[in-house]
Amino acid sequence: NAGVMQNPRHLVRRRGQEARLRCSPMKGHSHVYWYRQLPEEGLKFMVYLQKENIIDESGMPKERFSAEFPKEGPSILRIQQVVRGDSAAYFCASSPGGFHSGNTIYFGEGSWLTVV
Amino acid sequence: EDQVTQSPEALRLQEGESSSLNCSYTVSGLRGLFWYRQDPGKGPEFLFTLYSAGEEKEKERLKATLTKKESFLHITAPKPEDSATYLCAFSASGGSYIPTFGRGTSLIVHP
């Protein structure tokens, strides 16, 4: 897990507020992936990004969720108007190249969102 | 539909009692099969990547093997510090290659 930095580690939001989760990939990695892990469930893919591009967002809910990976700075996963069902662990992973090139992805320690 | 199933869901072993975890997958074309270890409150830690049937990889007390339909994670003489959830994932050769994860096997090794 060393190298992929996520913050905050823990975040509490009231229903209707916004949550912003940040991810800095490992040094030398230019591809970022976001996964969500609900209690008693597996890791579910949300979105795959390169710098300034969304490559695949097929796992992202259509409403309230957005992600970006700007030219400078960390990747951001943004959840607007949070609901209790958004409570989960959100993991970021990175790879040096696109996954299609066979590169393994490496995960951060996760951000635990609790909606009250 | 491509999918991955891990068994058993939970496994309790005595220290030194070797066993295997199973990962069965259904995919039209396998790009890669991955094993991760996840401790409570932590992110998944990469263990192995396997690419083709017959391939094996080892790391300390762990050995991963791959056939055309399943992968095994063999744990030899486990220690309490091997207690964790072990996650299997695959990447399909068609589509966007995004890794799809199983629900994991929760392993507890008693001293």
mmCIF file of C-alpha atoms in Angstrom:
data_model
loop_
_atom_site.group_PDB
_atom_site.id
_atom_site.type_symbol
_atom_site.label_atom_id
_atom_site.label_comp_id
_atom_site.label_asym_id
_atom_site.label_seq_id
_atom_site.Cartn_x
_atom_site.Cartn_y
_atom_site.Cartn_z
ATOM 1 C CA ASN A 1 0.000 0.000 0.000
ATOM 2 C CA ALA A 2 2.932 2.344 0.374
ATOM 3 C CA GLY A 3 2.762 5.287 -1.939
ATOM 4 C CA VAL A 4 -0.935 5.735 -2.769
ATOM 5 C CA MET A 5 -2.083 8.464 -0.421
ATOM 6 C CA GLN A 6 -5.719 9.006 0.409
ATOM 7 C CA ASN A 7 -7.275 11.642 2.600
ATOM 8 C CA PRO A 8 -9.155 12.059 4.702
ATOM 9 C CA ARG A 9 -8.982 8.580 6.234
ATOM 10 C CA HIS A 10 -12.264 9.116 8.013
ATOM 11 C CA LEU A 11 -15.005 11.575 7.129
ATOM 12 C CA VAL A 12 -18.378 12.168 8.760
ATOM 13 C CA ARG A 13 -21.028 14.055 6.851
ATOM 14 C CA ARG A 14 -24.651 14.855 7.549
ATOM 15 C CA ARG A 15 -27.263 13.919 4.990
ATOM 16 C CA GLY A 16 -27.345 16.466 2.203
ATOM 17 C CA GLN A 17 -23.753 17.651 2.622
ATOM 18 C CA GLU A 18 -20.940 17.146 0.156
ATOM 19 C CA ALA A 19 -18.015 14.742 0.562
ATOM 20 C CA ARG A 20 -14.674 15.183 -1.206
ATOM 21 C CA LEU A 21 -12.162 12.380 -1.174
ATOM 22 C CA ARG A 22 -8.613 12.884 -2.414
ATOM 23 C CA CYS A 23 -6.098 10.477 -3.862
ATOM 24 C CA SER A 24 -2.466 11.010 -4.797
ATOM 25 C CA PRO A 25 -1.144 8.086 -6.859
ATOM 26 C CA MET A 26 2.189 6.390 -6.360
ATOM 27 C CA LYS A 27 5.150 8.247 -7.785
ATOM 28 C CA GLY A 28 5.421 7.549 -11.473
ATOM 29 C CA HIS A 29 1.819 6.358 -11.783
ATOM 30 C CA SER A 30 -0.500 8.229 -14.113
ATOM 31 C CA HIS A 31 -3.629 6.074 -13.894
ATOM 32 C CA VAL A 32 -6.099 6.168 -11.023
ATOM 33 C CA TYR A 33 -9.001 3.887 -10.141
ATOM 34 C CA TRP A 34 -11.713 4.387 -7.525
ATOM 35 C CA TYR A 35 -13.503 1.479 -5.846
ATOM 36 C CA ARG A 36 -16.204 1.382 -3.184
ATOM 37 C CA GLN A 37 -16.496 -1.297 -0.516
ATOM 38 C CA LEU A 38 -19.758 -1.638 1.348
ATOM 39 C CA PRO A 39 -20.011 -3.639 4.583
ATOM 40 C CA GLU A 40 -20.107 -7.371 3.845
ATOM 41 C CA GLU A 41 -19.669 -6.743 0.131
ATOM 42 C CA GLY A 42 -16.752 -6.876 -2.237
ATOM 43 C CA LEU A 43 -14.879 -4.083 -3.904
ATOM 44 C CA LYS A 44 -16.970 -2.471 -6.624
ATOM 45 C CA PHE A 45 -15.337 -0.516 -9.419
ATOM 46 C CA MET A 46 -16.485 3.062 -9.840
ATOM 47 C CA VAL A 47 -14.245 5.010 -12.208
ATOM 48 C CA TYR A 48 -10.896 4.889 -14.007
ATOM 49 C CA LEU A 49 -9.055 8.104 -14.835
ATOM 50 C CA GLN A 50 -5.896 9.375 -16.433
ATOM 51 C CA LYS A 51 -4.643 12.907 -16.083
ATOM 52 C CA GLU A 52 -7.450 15.209 -17.294
ATOM 53 C CA ASN A 53 -9.421 12.280 -18.747
ATOM 54 C CA ILE A 54 -12.123 9.912 -17.558
ATOM 55 C CA ILE A 55 -11.407 6.583 -19.235
ATOM 56 C CA ASP A 56 -14.211 4.435 -17.817
ATOM 57 C CA GLU A 57 -16.978 5.534 -15.450
ATOM 58 C CA SER A 58 -19.260 2.564 -15.961
ATOM 59 C CA GLY A 59 -19.425 1.863 -12.208
ATOM 60 C CA MET A 60 -20.197 5.392 -11.143
ATOM 61 C CA PRO A 61 -23.761 6.214 -10.036
ATOM 62 C CA LYS A 62 -25.345 8.548 -12.571
ATOM 63 C CA GLU A 63 -26.312 11.196 -10.047
ATOM 64 C CA ARG A 64 -24.449 12.979 -7.251
ATOM 65 C CA PHE A 65 -21.080 11.314 -7.937
ATOM 66 C CA SER A 66 -18.258 12.815 -9.972
ATOM 67 C CA ALA A 67 -14.519 12.298 -10.294
ATOM 68 C CA GLU A 68 -11.609 14.210 -11.725
ATOM 69 C CA PHE A 69 -7.858 13.873 -12.061
ATOM 70 C CA PRO A 70 -6.477 17.290 -12.973
ATOM 71 C CA LYS A 71 -3.157 17.979 -14.613
ATOM 72 C CA GLU A 72 -1.822 19.163 -11.271
ATOM 73 C CA GLY A 73 -2.868 17.807 -7.897
ATOM 74 C CA PRO A 74 -4.664 14.739 -6.613
ATOM 75 C CA SER A 75 -7.638 12.889 -8.016
ATOM 76 C CA ILE A 76 -10.899 13.912 -6.380
ATOM 77 C CA LEU A 77 -14.018 11.808 -5.863
ATOM 78 C CA ARG A 78 -16.923 14.093 -5.092
ATOM 79 C CA ILE A 79 -20.253 13.016 -3.659
ATOM 80 C CA GLN A 80 -22.942 15.653 -3.542
ATOM 81 C CA GLN A 81 -25.999 15.596 -1.258
ATOM 82 C CA VAL A 82 -24.839 12.474 0.544
ATOM 83 C CA VAL A 83 -27.338 9.898 1.777
ATOM 84 C CA ARG A 84 -26.896 7.170 4.375
ATOM 85 C CA GLY A 85 -26.427 4.583 1.655
ATOM 86 C CA ASP A 86 -23.222 6.342 0.620
ATOM 87 C CA SER A 87 -21.582 5.246 3.878
ATOM 88 C CA ALA A 88 -18.744 2.989 2.788
ATOM 89 C CA ALA A 89 -15.006 2.680 2.386
ATOM 90 C CA TYR A 90 -13.723 4.317 -0.775
ATOM 91 C CA PHE A 91 -10.440 3.022 -2.113
ATOM 92 C CA CYS A 92 -8.182 4.574 -4.663
ATOM 93 C CA ALA A 93 -5.659 2.561 -6.642
ATOM 94 C CA SER A 94 -3.025 3.521 -9.175
ATOM 95 C CA SER A 95 -0.910 1.936 -11.889
ATOM 96 C CA PRO A 96 1.991 3.198 -13.970
ATOM 97 C CA GLY A 97 0.200 2.595 -17.248
ATOM 98 C CA GLY A 98 -3.247 1.642 -18.374
ATOM 99 C CA PHE A 99 -4.469 -1.627 -16.985
ATOM 100 C CA HIS A 100 -4.767 -2.999 -20.476
ATOM 101 C CA SER A 101 -0.989 -2.991 -20.515
ATOM 102 C CA GLY A 102 -1.029 -5.638 -17.797
ATOM 103 C CA ASN A 103 0.035 -3.418 -14.937
ATOM 104 C CA THR A 104 -1.100 -4.409 -11.497
ATOM 105 C CA ILE A 105 -3.002 -1.791 -9.522
ATOM 106 C CA TYR A 106 -1.889 -0.749 -6.042
ATOM 107 C CA PHE A 107 -4.333 0.473 -3.434
ATOM 108 C CA GLY A 108 -4.299 3.220 -0.854
ATOM 109 C CA GLU A 109 -5.490 2.807 2.724
ATOM 110 C CA GLY A 110 -8.973 4.038 1.921
ATOM 111 C CA SER A 111 -11.316 6.796 3.024
ATOM 112 C CA TRP A 112 -14.136 5.768 5.358
ATOM 113 C CA LEU A 113 -17.248 7.878 4.825
ATOM 114 C CA THR A 114 -19.987 7.856 7.437
ATOM 115 C CA VAL A 115 -23.222 9.692 6.711
ATOM 116 C CA VAL A 116 -25.305 10.561 9.758
ATOM 117 C CA GLU B 1 -21.598 -12.509 -17.644
ATOM 118 C CA ASP B 2 -18.064 -12.469 -16.300
ATOM 119 C CA GLN B 3 -17.914 -13.261 -12.600
ATOM 120 C CA VAL B 4 -15.687 -14.488 -9.807
ATOM 121 C CA THR B 5 -16.609 -16.608 -6.773
ATOM 122 C CA GLN B 6 -14.432 -17.196 -3.755
ATOM 123 C CA SER B 7 -14.726 -20.065 -1.299
ATOM 124 C CA PRO B 8 -14.966 -20.645 1.520
ATOM 125 C CA GLU B 9 -16.347 -17.333 2.798
ATOM 126 C CA ALA B 10 -14.559 -17.899 6.096
ATOM 127 C CA LEU B 11 -11.854 -20.282 7.225
ATOM 128 C CA ARG B 12 -10.442 -20.968 10.659
ATOM 129 C CA LEU B 13 -7.117 -22.775 10.944
ATOM 130 C CA GLN B 14 -4.782 -23.747 13.710
ATOM 131 C CA GLU B 15 -1.261 -22.422 13.440
ATOM 132 C CA GLY B 16 0.676 -24.767 11.174
ATOM 133 C CA GLU B 17 -2.445 -26.261 9.563
ATOM 134 C CA SER B 18 -2.021 -25.859 5.800
ATOM 135 C CA SER B 19 -5.010 -25.192 3.565
ATOM 136 C CA SER B 20 -6.140 -23.661 0.270
ATOM 137 C CA LEU B 21 -8.477 -20.876 -0.743
ATOM 138 C CA ASN B 22 -10.393 -21.137 -3.994
ATOM 139 C CA CYS B 23 -11.236 -18.534 -6.611
ATOM 140 C CA SER B 24 -13.482 -19.696 -9.461
ATOM 141 C CA TYR B 25 -13.953 -17.415 -12.416
ATOM 142 C CA THR B 26 -16.111 -17.302 -15.488
ATOM 143 C CA VAL B 27 -14.685 -15.060 -18.153
ATOM 144 C CA SER B 28 -14.554 -15.226 -21.910
ATOM 145 C CA GLY B 29 -10.879 -14.349 -22.002
ATOM 146 C CA LEU B 30 -8.604 -13.914 -19.000
ATOM 147 C CA ARG B 31 -6.174 -11.033 -19.027
ATOM 148 C CA GLY B 32 -4.894 -11.533 -15.492
ATOM 149 C CA LEU B 33 -5.844 -13.093 -12.146
ATOM 150 C CA PHE B 34 -4.884 -11.163 -9.008
ATOM 151 C CA TRP B 35 -4.637 -11.961 -5.330
ATOM 152 C CA TYR B 36 -4.688 -9.325 -2.609
ATOM 153 C CA ARG B 37 -4.625 -9.435 1.158
ATOM 154 C CA GLN B 38 -6.751 -7.000 3.163
ATOM 155 C CA ASP B 39 -6.414 -6.354 6.881
ATOM 156 C CA PRO B 40 -9.286 -4.717 8.827
ATOM 157 C CA GLY B 41 -9.367 -0.978 8.289
ATOM 158 C CA LYS B 42 -6.703 -1.119 5.583
ATOM 159 C CA GLY B 43 -6.513 -1.125 1.827
ATOM 160 C CA PRO B 44 -5.896 -4.279 -0.226
ATOM 161 C CA GLU B 45 -2.236 -5.247 -0.397
ATOM 162 C CA PHE B 46 -1.060 -6.787 -3.663
ATOM 163 C CA LEU B 47 0.211 -10.362 -3.488
ATOM 164 C CA PHE B 48 0.306 -11.999 -6.937
ATOM 165 C CA THR B 49 -0.638 -11.649 -10.591
ATOM 166 C CA LEU B 50 -1.104 -14.785 -12.721
ATOM 167 C CA TYR B 51 -1.578 -14.617 -16.470
ATOM 168 C CA SER B 52 -1.902 -18.127 -17.874
ATOM 169 C CA ALA B 53 -3.033 -21.602 -16.858
ATOM 170 C CA GLY B 54 -0.277 -23.576 -15.216
ATOM 171 C CA GLU B 55 1.450 -20.525 -13.816
ATOM 172 C CA GLU B 56 2.496 -20.553 -10.159
ATOM 173 C CA LYS B 57 3.939 -17.848 -7.910
ATOM 174 C CA GLU B 58 5.209 -18.028 -4.354
ATOM 175 C CA LYS B 59 5.854 -15.610 -1.543
ATOM 176 C CA GLU B 60 6.850 -16.854 1.890
ATOM 177 C CA ARG B 61 4.071 -19.219 3.055
ATOM 178 C CA LEU B 62 1.775 -18.388 0.127
ATOM 179 C CA LYS B 63 1.609 -19.995 -3.293
ATOM 180 C CA ALA B 64 -0.867 -19.061 -5.992
ATOM 181 C CA THR B 65 -1.766 -21.368 -8.865
ATOM 182 C CA LEU B 66 -3.976 -20.926 -11.913
ATOM 183 C CA THR B 67 -6.024 -23.268 -14.098
ATOM 184 C CA LYS B 68 -8.434 -22.414 -16.892
ATOM 185 C CA LYS B 69 -11.363 -22.148 -14.474
ATOM 186 C CA GLU B 70 -9.958 -21.395 -11.050
ATOM 187 C CA SER B 71 -7.092 -20.207 -8.944
ATOM 188 C CA PHE B 72 -5.921 -21.483 -5.603
ATOM 189 C CA LEU B 73 -4.055 -19.679 -2.868
ATOM 190 C CA HIS B 74 -2.213 -22.301 -0.867
ATOM 191 C CA ILE B 75 -1.132 -21.379 2.643
ATOM 192 C CA THR B 76 1.570 -23.598 4.091
ATOM 193 C CA ALA B 77 2.043 -23.775 7.870
ATOM 194 C CA PRO B 78 0.141 -20.538 8.488
ATOM 195 C CA LYS B 79 0.884 -18.217 11.378
ATOM 196 C CA PRO B 80 -1.534 -15.932 13.250
ATOM 197 C CA GLU B 81 -0.158 -12.952 11.319
ATOM 198 C CA ASP B 82 -1.546 -14.530 8.130
ATOM 199 C CA SER B 83 -5.042 -13.785 9.431
ATOM 200 C CA ALA B 84 -6.723 -11.433 6.953
ATOM 201 C CA THR B 85 -9.258 -11.348 4.156
ATOM 202 C CA TYR B 86 -7.860 -12.628 0.885
ATOM 203 C CA LEU B 87 -9.320 -11.111 -2.257
ATOM 204 C CA CYS B 88 -9.236 -12.534 -5.750
ATOM 205 C CA ALA B 89 -9.827 -10.430 -8.859
ATOM 206 C CA PHE B 90 -9.690 -10.947 -12.592
ATOM 207 C CA SER B 91 -9.246 -8.778 -15.590
ATOM 208 C CA ALA B 92 -10.973 -9.848 -18.793
ATOM 209 C CA SER B 93 -9.296 -9.485 -22.158
ATOM 210 C CA GLY B 94 -12.363 -7.875 -23.655
ATOM 211 C CA GLY B 95 -13.720 -4.527 -22.565
ATOM 212 C CA SER B 96 -11.838 -2.052 -20.407
ATOM 213 C CA TYR B 97 -9.844 -4.641 -18.418
ATOM 214 C CA ILE B 98 -10.980 -3.196 -15.104
ATOM 215 C CA PRO B 99 -10.336 -5.728 -12.310
ATOM 216 C CA THR B 100 -13.480 -7.404 -10.954
ATOM 217 C CA PHE B 101 -13.224 -8.562 -7.351
ATOM 218 C CA GLY B 102 -14.715 -11.484 -5.460
ATOM 219 C CA ARG B 103 -16.121 -11.054 -1.977
ATOM 220 C CA GLY B 104 -13.067 -12.558 -0.363
ATOM 221 C CA THR B 105 -12.214 -15.305 2.103
ATOM 222 C CA SER B 106 -11.809 -14.293 5.732
ATOM 223 C CA LEU B 107 -8.978 -16.324 7.221
ATOM 224 C CA ILE B 108 -8.336 -16.623 10.950
ATOM 225 C CA VAL B 109 -5.300 -18.526 12.156
ATOM 226 C CA HIS B 110 -5.383 -19.469 15.818
ATOM 227 C CA PRO B 111 -2.117 -19.796 17.790
#
